[in-house]
Amino acid sequence: MSVTLHTTLGDIKVEIFCESVPKTAENFLALCASGYYDSSPFHRLIPKFMIQTGAPASPTPPDNPKGGKSIWGGAFDDEIRPALRHSQRGILSMANKGPGTNGSQFFITLDKAPHLDGLNTVFGRVIGDEALAVLARMDAAAVDKKNRPVDKMRIERVTVHANPLAQGAG
């Protein structure tokens, strides 16, 4: 299963680990398919570490999103899998405020981040050289004192490729 995040800096294709983390995958894919992530800003960028997105496009205050809900209306539990690690650039992982606080926000690693293993649910990885080149451009972007990109970056839209949820698989 894969999706393409069409961003203002280029396309990022990602593989989703549906079998390993089914609840997280269901949440992410359903939000993608519903258009929830369309126009969502990349609101946090820590160079050589990660870039975060996934909150609604019109948060209060603008471009400083703090919220975001799961498809179930609130937070959901972690699906920590020891085999899924923050071991390289391009790992997709749920952003949270502690155990069981996953919603819609996620981040993509810009380097190894082993200190997050066991704390954040890994649910996918960036695939392809072009997508990794987009991450390199994001990583090189200027940020302000609050780790917000100076030049705004957004997910413009998301394409879901062969979504088994939409096909009624089961």
GROMACS .gro file of C-alpha atoms in nm:
model
  170
    1MET     CA    1   0.000   0.000   0.000
    2SER     CA    2   0.132   0.344  -0.087
    3VAL     CA    3   0.028   0.707  -0.105
    4THR     CA    4   0.179   1.013  -0.268
    5LEU     CA    5   0.194   1.337  -0.073
    6HIS     CA    6   0.184   1.610  -0.337
    7THR     CA    7   0.365   1.896  -0.161
    8THR     CA    8   0.466   2.247  -0.260
    9LEU     CA    9   0.825   2.117  -0.293
   10GLY     CA   10   0.745   1.803  -0.493
   11ASP     CA   11   0.594   1.458  -0.458
   12ILE     CA   12   0.674   1.225  -0.171
   13LYS     CA   13   0.568   0.864  -0.228
   14VAL     CA   14   0.541   0.653   0.085
   15GLU     CA   15   0.483   0.288   0.161
   16ILE     CA   16   0.238   0.227   0.448
   17PHE     CA   17   0.292  -0.072   0.679
   18CYS     CA   18  -0.072  -0.190   0.682
   19GLU     CA   19  -0.011  -0.538   0.820
   20SER     CA   20   0.228  -0.434   1.098
   21VAL     CA   21   0.028  -0.138   1.233
   22PRO     CA   22  -0.331  -0.187   1.108
   23LYS     CA   23  -0.507   0.073   1.324
   24THR     CA   24  -0.252   0.346   1.248
   25ALA     CA   25  -0.262   0.256   0.878
   26GLU     CA   26  -0.643   0.263   0.875
   27ASN     CA   27  -0.647   0.606   1.037
   28PHE     CA   28  -0.383   0.752   0.804
   29LEU     CA   29  -0.533   0.607   0.485
   30ALA     CA   30  -0.886   0.715   0.575
   31LEU     CA   31  -0.766   1.070   0.649
   32CYS     CA   32  -0.575   1.071   0.318
   33ALA     CA   33  -0.877   0.943   0.122
   34SER     CA   34  -1.113   1.196   0.282
   35GLY     CA   35  -0.898   1.496   0.185
   36TYR     CA   36  -0.822   1.576   0.550
   37TYR     CA   37  -0.454   1.643   0.476
   38ASP     CA   38  -0.519   1.859   0.168
   39SER     CA   39  -0.355   2.202   0.223
   40SER     CA   40  -0.206   2.095   0.560
   41PRO     CA   41   0.107   2.293   0.643
   42PHE     CA   42   0.441   2.145   0.738
   43HIS     CA   43   0.439   2.346   1.060
   44ARG     CA   44   0.750   2.214   1.233
   45LEU     CA   45   1.094   2.151   1.085
   46ILE     CA   46   1.397   2.058   1.288
   47PRO     CA   47   1.686   2.025   1.039
   48LYS     CA   48   1.866   1.689   1.038
   49PHE     CA   49   1.585   1.548   1.257
   50MET     CA   50   1.226   1.568   1.128
   51ILE     CA   51   0.949   1.761   0.956
   52GLN     CA   52   0.593   1.752   1.097
   53THR     CA   53   0.248   1.796   0.942
   54GLY     CA   54  -0.100   1.649   0.961
   55ALA     CA   55  -0.312   1.906   1.141
   56PRO     CA   56  -0.610   2.073   0.974
   57ALA     CA   57  -0.531   2.334   0.711
   58SER     CA   58  -0.711   2.612   0.900
   59PRO     CA   59  -0.593   2.586   1.260
   60THR     CA   60  -0.620   2.853   1.524
   61PRO     CA   61  -0.381   3.032   1.526
   62PRO     CA   62  -0.297   2.995   1.157
   63ASP     CA   63   0.015   2.792   1.066
   64ASN     CA   64   0.070   2.686   1.426
   65PRO     CA   65  -0.150   2.379   1.448
   66LYS     CA   66  -0.176   2.200   1.776
   67GLY     CA   67  -0.469   1.972   1.711
   68GLY     CA   68  -0.591   1.713   1.474
   69LYS     CA   69  -0.819   1.419   1.533
   70SER     CA   70  -0.820   1.058   1.433
   71ILE     CA   71  -1.101   0.906   1.228
   72TRP     CA   72  -1.252   0.791   1.557
   73GLY     CA   73  -1.288   1.149   1.681
   74GLY     CA   74  -1.014   1.153   1.941
   75ALA     CA   75  -0.680   0.995   2.020
   76PHE     CA   76  -0.591   0.630   1.971
   77ASP     CA   77  -0.337   0.390   2.118
   78ASP     CA   78   0.018   0.338   2.000
   79GLU     CA   79   0.117   0.039   1.789
   80ILE     CA   80   0.483   0.017   1.883
   81ARG     CA   81   0.659  -0.264   1.696
   82PRO     CA   82   1.024  -0.337   1.788
   83ALA     CA   83   1.103  -0.426   1.426
   84LEU     CA   84   0.984  -0.084   1.302
   85ARG     CA   85   1.248   0.171   1.392
   86HIS     CA   86   1.344   0.532   1.324
   87SER     CA   87   1.656   0.398   1.154
   88GLN     CA   88   1.699   0.626   0.852
   89ARG     CA   89   1.583   0.932   0.664
   90GLY     CA   90   1.227   0.898   0.537
   91ILE     CA   91   1.050   0.711   0.819
   92LEU     CA   92   0.685   0.812   0.878
   93SER     CA   93   0.583   0.813   1.243
   94MET     CA   94   0.290   0.939   1.447
   95ALA     CA   95   0.342   1.261   1.641
   96ASN     CA   96   0.208   1.242   1.995
   97LYS     CA   97   0.215   1.399   2.340
   98GLY     CA   98   0.277   1.070   2.520
   99PRO     CA   99   0.135   0.717   2.518
  100GLY     CA  100  -0.206   0.676   2.355
  101THR     CA  101  -0.230   1.031   2.217
  102ASN     CA  102  -0.215   0.969   1.840
  103GLY     CA  103  -0.448   1.172   1.621
  104SER     CA  104  -0.376   1.298   1.270
  105GLN     CA  105  -0.032   1.457   1.301
  106PHE     CA  106   0.273   1.273   1.177
  107PHE     CA  107   0.635   1.342   1.098
  108ILE     CA  108   0.895   1.223   0.852
  109THR     CA  109   1.248   1.168   0.977
  110LEU     CA  110   1.530   1.359   0.808
  111ASP     CA  111   1.795   1.136   0.967
  112LYS     CA  112   1.816   0.844   1.209
  113ALA     CA  113   1.622   0.908   1.531
  114PRO     CA  114   1.670   0.599   1.751
  115HIS     CA  115   1.572   0.791   2.065
  116LEU     CA  116   1.210   0.780   1.934
  117ASP     CA  117   1.200   0.400   1.909
  118GLY     CA  118   0.940   0.270   2.153
  119LEU     CA  119   0.781   0.616   2.188
  120ASN     CA  120   0.626   0.690   1.847
  121THR     CA  121   0.445   0.453   1.612
  122VAL     CA  122   0.635   0.398   1.287
  123PHE     CA  123   0.383   0.336   1.009
  124GLY     CA  124   0.561   0.392   0.678
  125ARG     CA  125   0.866   0.491   0.480
  126VAL     CA  126   0.948   0.720   0.191
  127ILE     CA  127   1.025   0.532  -0.131
  128GLY     CA  128   1.217   0.645  -0.439
  129ASP     CA  129   1.506   0.878  -0.507
  130GLU     CA  130   1.280   1.165  -0.620
  131ALA     CA  131   1.090   1.158  -0.291
  132LEU     CA  132   1.416   1.150  -0.094
  133ALA     CA  133   1.534   1.452  -0.296
  134VAL     CA  134   1.220   1.639  -0.183
  135LEU     CA  135   1.307   1.556   0.178
  136ALA     CA  136   1.659   1.691   0.119
  137ARG     CA  137   1.512   2.021  -0.006
  138MET     CA  138   1.285   2.038   0.300
  139ASP     CA  139   1.578   1.964   0.531
  140ALA     CA  140   1.774   2.253   0.377
  141ALA     CA  141   1.493   2.507   0.426
  142ALA     CA  142   1.535   2.802   0.661
  143VAL     CA  143   1.340   2.798   0.988
  144ASP     CA  144   1.246   3.062   1.245
  145LYS     CA  145   1.320   3.051   1.618
  146LYS     CA  146   1.014   2.827   1.671
  147ASN     CA  147   1.127   2.572   1.409
  148ARG     CA  148   0.865   2.682   1.157
  149PRO     CA  149   0.969   2.689   0.792
  150VAL     CA  150   1.028   3.051   0.683
  151ASP     CA  151   0.890   2.973   0.336
  152LYS     CA  152   0.559   2.796   0.387
  153MET     CA  153   0.541   2.431   0.283
  154ARG     CA  154   0.217   2.237   0.247
  155ILE     CA  155   0.067   1.909   0.144
  156GLU     CA  156  -0.141   2.021  -0.153
  157ARG     CA  157  -0.326   1.690  -0.189
  158VAL     CA  158  -0.277   1.318  -0.137
  159THR     CA  159  -0.319   1.032  -0.384
  160VAL     CA  160  -0.397   0.692  -0.234
  161HIS     CA  161  -0.278   0.403  -0.449
  162ALA     CA  162  -0.485   0.081  -0.430
  163ASN     CA  163  -0.656   0.159  -0.098
  164PRO     CA  164  -0.793  -0.176   0.030
  165LEU     CA  165  -1.033   0.012   0.261
  166ALA     CA  166  -1.203   0.178  -0.036
  167GLN     CA  167  -1.233  -0.155  -0.217
  168GLY     CA  168  -1.417  -0.322   0.070
  169ALA     CA  169  -1.148  -0.585   0.119
  170GLY     CA  170  -1.220  -0.834   0.388
   0.00000   0.00000   0.00000
